[in-house]
mmCIF file of C-alpha atoms in Angstrom:
data_model
loop_
_atom_site.group_PDB
_atom_site.id
_atom_site.type_symbol
_atom_site.label_atom_id
_atom_site.label_comp_id
_atom_site.label_asym_id
_atom_site.label_seq_id
_atom_site.Cartn_x
_atom_site.Cartn_y
_atom_site.Cartn_z
ATOM 1 C CA MET W 20 -1.450 -34.586 15.791
ATOM 2 C CA THR W 21 -2.122 -32.334 18.612
ATOM 3 C CA ASP W 22 -5.221 -30.369 18.659
ATOM 4 C CA THR W 23 -3.641 -27.229 17.724
ATOM 5 C CA ASP W 24 -2.083 -29.033 14.540
ATOM 6 C CA THR W 25 -5.732 -30.381 14.149
ATOM 7 C CA ARG W 26 -7.251 -26.397 14.495
ATOM 8 C CA THR W 27 -4.049 -25.310 12.527
ATOM 9 C CA GLN W 28 -5.277 -27.487 9.653
ATOM 10 C CA GLU W 29 -8.682 -26.919 10.355
ATOM 11 C CA PHE W 30 -8.229 -22.627 10.042
ATOM 12 C CA LEU W 31 -6.050 -23.092 7.087
ATOM 13 C CA GLU W 32 -8.716 -25.176 5.501
ATOM 14 C CA HIS W 33 -11.257 -22.516 6.448
ATOM 15 C CA VAL W 34 -9.024 -19.162 5.129
ATOM 16 C CA GLN W 35 -8.246 -21.146 1.768
ATOM 17 C CA SER W 36 -11.553 -22.223 0.908
ATOM 18 C CA GLY W 37 -12.285 -18.346 1.196
ATOM 19 C CA GLY W 38 -13.795 -18.410 4.941
ATOM 20 C CA GLN W 39 -12.880 -15.079 6.973
ATOM 21 C CA VAL W 40 -11.650 -14.520 10.372
ATOM 22 C CA GLU W 41 -12.768 -12.192 12.851
ATOM 23 C CA THR W 42 -10.698 -10.133 15.117
ATOM 24 C CA ALA W 43 -12.302 -12.850 18.307
ATOM 25 C CA ASP W 44 -12.108 -16.075 16.646
ATOM 26 C CA TRP W 45 -8.798 -18.283 17.572
ATOM 27 C CA MET W 46 -6.133 -18.052 15.153
ATOM 28 C CA PRO W 47 -2.779 -19.780 15.121
ATOM 29 C CA ASP W 48 0.233 -17.900 16.229
ATOM 30 C CA GLU W 49 2.220 -18.349 12.735
ATOM 31 C CA TYR W 50 -1.292 -16.716 11.253
ATOM 32 C CA ARG W 51 -1.268 -13.317 13.452
ATOM 33 C CA ALA W 52 2.360 -12.800 13.583
ATOM 34 C CA ARG W 53 2.256 -12.666 9.707
ATOM 35 C CA LEU W 54 -0.808 -10.556 9.994
ATOM 36 C CA VAL W 55 0.782 -8.227 12.429
ATOM 37 C CA LYS W 56 3.947 -7.730 9.901
ATOM 38 C CA PHE W 57 2.369 -7.220 6.866
ATOM 39 C CA ILE W 58 -0.777 -5.002 8.150
ATOM 40 C CA GLU W 59 2.029 -2.620 10.143
ATOM 41 C CA MET W 60 4.211 -2.410 7.010
ATOM 42 C CA HIS W 61 1.399 -1.394 5.232
ATOM 43 C CA GLY W 62 0.441 1.211 7.816
ATOM 44 C CA ASN W 63 3.869 2.316 8.091
ATOM 45 C CA SER W 64 4.009 2.739 4.218
ATOM 46 C CA GLU W 65 0.658 4.852 4.461
ATOM 47 C CA LEU W 66 2.392 7.193 6.890
ATOM 48 C CA MET W 67 6.053 7.586 4.601
ATOM 49 C CA GLY W 68 4.260 8.090 1.875
ATOM 50 C CA VAL W 69 3.025 11.419 3.162
ATOM 51 C CA LEU W 70 6.508 12.782 3.601
ATOM 52 C CA PRO W 71 8.039 13.005 -0.281
ATOM 53 C CA GLU W 72 4.715 14.349 -1.285
ATOM 54 C CA ARG W 73 4.008 16.959 1.609
ATOM 55 C CA GLU W 74 7.177 18.751 0.893
ATOM 56 C CA TRP W 75 5.475 20.202 -2.411
ATOM 57 C CA ILE W 76 2.052 21.301 -0.685
ATOM 58 C CA LEU W 77 3.808 24.597 -0.620
ATOM 59 C CA ARG W 78 5.418 24.437 -4.205
ATOM 60 C CA ALA W 79 2.477 23.326 -5.770
ATOM 61 C CA PRO W 80 1.974 25.607 -8.913
ATOM 62 C CA THR W 81 -1.281 26.304 -8.006
ATOM 63 C CA LEU W 82 -4.191 26.946 -5.891
ATOM 64 C CA GLN W 83 -6.278 24.050 -7.029
ATOM 65 C CA ARG W 84 -3.007 21.956 -6.902
ATOM 66 C CA LYS W 85 -2.056 22.614 -3.543
ATOM 67 C CA LEU W 86 -5.484 21.802 -2.049
ATOM 68 C CA ALA W 87 -5.806 18.486 -4.038
ATOM 69 C CA LEU W 88 -2.173 17.473 -3.007
ATOM 70 C CA THR W 89 -3.087 18.377 0.782
ATOM 71 C CA ALA W 90 -6.506 16.792 0.420
ATOM 72 C CA LYS W 91 -4.230 13.422 -0.456
ATOM 73 C CA VAL W 92 -2.037 13.656 2.549
ATOM 74 C CA GLN W 93 -4.561 13.986 4.238
ATOM 75 C CA ASP W 94 -5.841 10.577 3.441
ATOM 76 C CA GLU W 95 -2.928 9.203 3.157
ATOM 77 C CA VAL W 96 -2.291 10.094 7.082
ATOM 78 C CA GLY W 97 -6.406 8.768 7.648
ATOM 79 C CA HIS W 98 -5.311 5.476 5.511
ATOM 80 C CA SER W 99 -2.493 5.137 8.351
ATOM 81 C CA GLN W 100 -4.822 5.704 11.028
ATOM 82 C CA LEU W 101 -7.065 3.042 9.748
ATOM 83 C CA ILE W 102 -4.847 0.621 9.780
ATOM 84 C CA TYR W 103 -2.522 1.131 12.944
ATOM 85 C CA ARG W 104 -6.064 0.842 14.240
ATOM 86 C CA VAL W 105 -6.379 -3.280 13.047
ATOM 87 C CA VAL W 106 -2.632 -3.973 14.111
ATOM 88 C CA GLU W 107 -3.903 -2.758 17.262
ATOM 89 C CA ASP W 108 -6.595 -5.143 17.831
ATOM 90 C CA LEU W 109 -4.279 -7.999 16.597
ATOM 91 C CA GLY W 110 -2.564 -6.828 19.702
ATOM 92 C CA LYS W 111 0.349 -4.332 18.841
ATOM 93 C CA PRO W 112 -0.064 -0.625 20.377
ATOM 94 C CA ARG W 113 -0.033 1.976 17.731
ATOM 95 C CA GLU W 114 2.558 3.757 19.953
ATOM 96 C CA GLN W 115 4.626 0.239 19.543
ATOM 97 C CA CYS W 116 4.390 0.569 16.015
ATOM 98 C CA LEU W 117 5.060 3.829 15.658
ATOM 99 C CA ALA W 118 8.408 3.940 17.971
ATOM 100 C CA ASP W 119 9.353 0.718 15.959
ATOM 101 C CA LEU W 120 9.131 2.627 12.525
ATOM 102 C CA VAL W 121 11.018 5.782 14.377
ATOM 103 C CA SER W 122 13.403 3.787 15.151
ATOM 104 C CA GLY W 123 14.224 1.861 12.462
ATOM 105 C CA LYS W 124 12.985 -1.615 13.464
ATOM 106 C CA ALA W 125 9.775 -1.739 11.597
ATOM 107 C CA LYS W 126 10.346 -1.356 7.637
ATOM 108 C CA PHE W 127 7.901 0.322 5.120
ATOM 109 C CA HIS W 128 7.985 -0.532 1.453
ATOM 110 C CA ASN W 129 10.830 -0.030 -0.301
ATOM 111 C CA VAL W 130 9.280 2.770 -2.692
ATOM 112 C CA PHE W 131 8.840 5.534 -0.309
ATOM 113 C CA HIS W 132 12.627 5.707 0.658
ATOM 114 C CA TYR W 133 13.311 7.783 -2.891
ATOM 115 C CA PRO W 134 12.972 11.748 -3.085
ATOM 116 C CA THR W 135 10.471 13.876 -5.158
ATOM 117 C CA LYS W 136 12.997 16.193 -6.960
ATOM 118 C CA THR W 137 10.432 18.067 -9.093
ATOM 119 C CA TRP W 138 6.741 18.656 -9.734
ATOM 120 C CA GLY W 139 6.487 15.951 -12.226
ATOM 121 C CA ASP W 140 7.188 13.343 -9.779
ATOM 122 C CA VAL W 141 4.799 13.984 -7.965
ATOM 123 C CA GLY W 142 2.153 13.544 -10.864
ATOM 124 C CA VAL W 143 3.786 10.461 -11.453
ATOM 125 C CA ILE W 144 3.900 9.423 -7.976
ATOM 126 C CA ALA W 145 0.071 9.734 -7.588
ATOM 127 C CA TRP W 146 -0.522 8.184 -11.504
ATOM 128 C CA LEU W 147 1.725 5.039 -11.342
ATOM 129 C CA VAL W 148 2.662 4.830 -7.518
ATOM 130 C CA ASP W 149 -1.071 4.733 -6.617
ATOM 131 C CA ALA W 150 -2.044 2.650 -9.516
ATOM 132 C CA ALA W 151 0.650 -0.019 -8.672
ATOM 133 C CA ALA W 152 -0.781 0.397 -4.918
ATOM 134 C CA ILE W 153 -4.002 -0.016 -5.632
ATOM 135 C CA ILE W 154 -3.583 -3.666 -7.814
ATOM 136 C CA SER W 155 -2.453 -5.158 -4.453
ATOM 137 C CA GLN W 156 -5.065 -3.178 -2.683
ATOM 138 C CA LYS W 157 -8.010 -4.275 -4.312
ATOM 139 C CA ALA W 158 -6.316 -7.609 -3.881
ATOM 140 C CA LEU W 159 -6.362 -7.376 -0.241
ATOM 141 C CA LEU W 160 -10.525 -6.845 -0.642
ATOM 142 C CA LYS W 161 -10.609 -10.531 -0.416
ATOM 143 C CA CYS W 162 -8.127 -10.764 2.507
ATOM 144 C CA SER W 163 -9.067 -13.929 4.677
ATOM 145 C CA TYR W 164 -8.808 -11.342 8.049
ATOM 146 C CA ALA W 165 -12.484 -9.573 7.907
ATOM 147 C CA PRO W 166 -11.406 -6.497 9.693
ATOM 148 C CA TYR W 167 -8.567 -5.663 7.001
ATOM 149 C CA ALA W 168 -10.731 -6.499 3.881
ATOM 150 C CA ARG W 169 -13.430 -4.371 5.198
ATOM 151 C CA ILE W 170 -11.386 -1.170 6.078
ATOM 152 C CA MET W 171 -9.364 -1.568 2.325
ATOM 153 C CA LYS W 172 -13.022 -0.636 1.187
ATOM 154 C CA LYS W 173 -12.670 3.038 2.085
ATOM 155 C CA ILE W 174 -8.879 3.365 1.216
ATOM 156 C CA CYS W 175 -9.445 1.584 -2.442
ATOM 157 C CA TRP W 176 -11.984 4.018 -3.115
ATOM 158 C CA GLU W 177 -9.732 7.114 -2.318
ATOM 159 C CA GLU W 178 -6.670 5.630 -3.844
ATOM 160 C CA SER W 179 -8.608 5.708 -7.092
ATOM 161 C CA PHE W 180 -9.285 9.707 -6.751
ATOM 162 C CA HIS W 181 -5.520 9.859 -5.918
ATOM 163 C CA ILE W 182 -4.618 7.734 -9.485
ATOM 164 C CA LEU W 183 -7.362 10.478 -11.312
ATOM 165 C CA HIS W 184 -5.239 13.332 -9.707
ATOM 166 C CA GLY W 185 -2.114 12.221 -10.548
ATOM 167 C CA ARG W 186 -3.298 11.595 -14.635
ATOM 168 C CA ASP W 187 -4.864 15.272 -14.103
ATOM 169 C CA VAL W 188 -1.341 16.305 -13.278
ATOM 170 C CA VAL W 189 0.681 14.398 -15.806
ATOM 171 C CA LEU W 190 -1.872 14.886 -18.886
ATOM 172 C CA THR W 191 -1.696 19.219 -17.928
ATOM 173 C CA MET W 192 2.110 18.693 -17.784
ATOM 174 C CA MET W 193 2.515 16.723 -21.061
ATOM 175 C CA ASN W 194 0.100 19.608 -22.417
ATOM 176 C CA GLY W 195 2.106 22.243 -21.809
ATOM 177 C CA THR W 196 5.751 23.100 -22.624
ATOM 178 C CA ASP W 197 8.723 21.130 -23.591
ATOM 179 C CA GLU W 198 9.949 21.663 -20.152
ATOM 180 C CA GLN W 199 7.133 20.368 -18.141
ATOM 181 C CA ARG W 200 7.172 17.494 -20.810
ATOM 182 C CA GLU W 201 10.811 16.703 -20.245
ATOM 183 C CA LEU W 202 9.982 17.015 -15.987
ATOM 184 C CA VAL W 203 7.760 14.063 -16.555
ATOM 185 C CA GLN W 204 9.467 12.025 -18.959
ATOM 186 C CA GLU W 205 12.520 12.378 -16.264
ATOM 187 C CA ALA W 206 9.998 11.432 -13.868
ATOM 188 C CA VAL W 207 9.022 8.168 -15.239
ATOM 189 C CA THR W 208 13.140 7.456 -15.910
ATOM 190 C CA ARG W 209 13.687 7.630 -12.582
ATOM 191 C CA TRP W 210 10.455 6.048 -11.069
ATOM 192 C CA TRP W 211 10.445 2.839 -13.691
ATOM 193 C CA PRO W 212 12.770 0.511 -11.747
ATOM 194 C CA PRO W 213 11.096 1.087 -8.340
ATOM 195 C CA LEU W 214 7.799 0.646 -9.477
ATOM 196 C CA MET W 215 8.806 -2.726 -11.359
ATOM 197 C CA MET W 216 10.092 -3.577 -7.756
ATOM 198 C CA PHE W 217 6.402 -2.552 -6.522
ATOM 199 C CA HIS W 218 5.230 -6.150 -5.820
ATOM 200 C CA GLY W 219 8.007 -7.559 -4.188
ATOM 201 C CA ASN W 220 10.439 -10.237 -4.988
ATOM 202 C CA PRO W 221 9.253 -12.601 -8.094
ATOM 203 C CA ILE W 222 8.196 -15.558 -5.408
ATOM 204 C CA ALA W 223 5.858 -17.749 -7.120
ATOM 205 C CA ALA W 224 2.174 -17.978 -5.323
ATOM 206 C CA GLU W 225 2.218 -20.912 -3.998
ATOM 207 C CA ASP W 226 5.767 -20.509 -2.132
ATOM 208 C CA ASP W 227 4.356 -17.076 -0.411
ATOM 209 C CA PRO W 228 3.190 -17.559 2.772
ATOM 210 C CA MET W 229 0.981 -14.826 2.774
ATOM 211 C CA VAL W 230 -1.226 -16.492 -0.214
ATOM 212 C CA HIS W 231 -0.569 -19.557 1.856
ATOM 213 C CA TRP W 232 -2.582 -17.741 4.589
ATOM 214 C CA ARG W 233 -4.401 -16.031 1.943
ATOM 215 C CA ILE W 234 -3.941 -12.789 3.536
ATOM 216 C CA LYS W 235 -3.087 -11.326 -0.261
ATOM 217 C CA SER W 236 -5.079 -13.152 -2.359
ATOM 218 C CA GLN W 237 -2.528 -12.956 -5.289
ATOM 219 C CA GLY W 238 0.783 -13.673 -5.902
ATOM 220 C CA ASN W 239 3.769 -10.879 -6.633
ATOM 221 C CA GLU W 240 4.467 -11.698 -10.487
ATOM 222 C CA GLU W 241 0.385 -11.956 -11.156
ATOM 223 C CA ALA W 242 -0.120 -8.408 -9.471
ATOM 224 C CA ARG W 243 3.424 -6.848 -11.222
ATOM 225 C CA GLN W 244 1.989 -7.975 -14.617
ATOM 226 C CA GLN W 245 -1.502 -6.473 -14.046
ATOM 227 C CA PHE W 246 0.524 -3.386 -13.902
ATOM 228 C CA LEU W 247 2.000 -3.801 -17.160
ATOM 229 C CA ASP W 248 -0.969 -4.770 -18.342
ATOM 230 C CA GLY W 249 -2.819 -1.431 -17.116
#
C-alpha cells in the first residue's frame, strides 16, 4: 500500500466516523472531485430554480404576494452565491461554474426543467418542492466538508420560511373559489411525479459514493420516505 493509499484510508475512516474536513486540509482527489460536482450542481439548482418563479413576480395576485415572491427569489440567488464560493475555494472559479451552466456542460436538478403554468404552481413549488429540498439540505448539515455544512445552516433557515410562504399560498387558494382549488389540484397532479424523483435514483445507501464519503448523510430512498411521511 502506498503512502497515498494509507492517507486515503485514514481520511475515509475520519469522515465515516463523523469527522469533518476544512478547505486547507489534505483530501483525496476523488473526494475533492465529488465535492465539486455535487456542490456545483446544488449552486446551479438554486440559481435555475429562480427562473420558473421570477416569471410570476409581476403576475402575483397582490402586493404582499409580489413582495414575498421577490424575497424568495432574492434568497435563492443568495444561496447560489454562497454555494459557488464554496466551490471556488475547492478550486473551480465561479465564472467557470456559470460558463459550464450556460453551455449545458454542468447539470442542475431535474425538477427545475419544468415550467410554471399557473399561480398554483408557485404555491406548490414553495410548499412541496422546497419541503423535499429541505430534507436533503438538513442532511447536509452533517456533511463531512465543514464549509459546506456551515453555509447550510443559513440556507435551511431561509428555506423553512419559503415552505411557510408556499403553504400560505396553497391554503389561501384552497379556501377560495372552485377555480382556485382546481388550480392547486392540477398543479399538485403535475408536480407529483417530479417530486417522487426529487431525491434521485433508488440507489442503496451502501452503494452511493456520496454517502460513502459522508458528503450526504442519508440515502436517496430514506430521504424520499421521509418526504412521504411528512
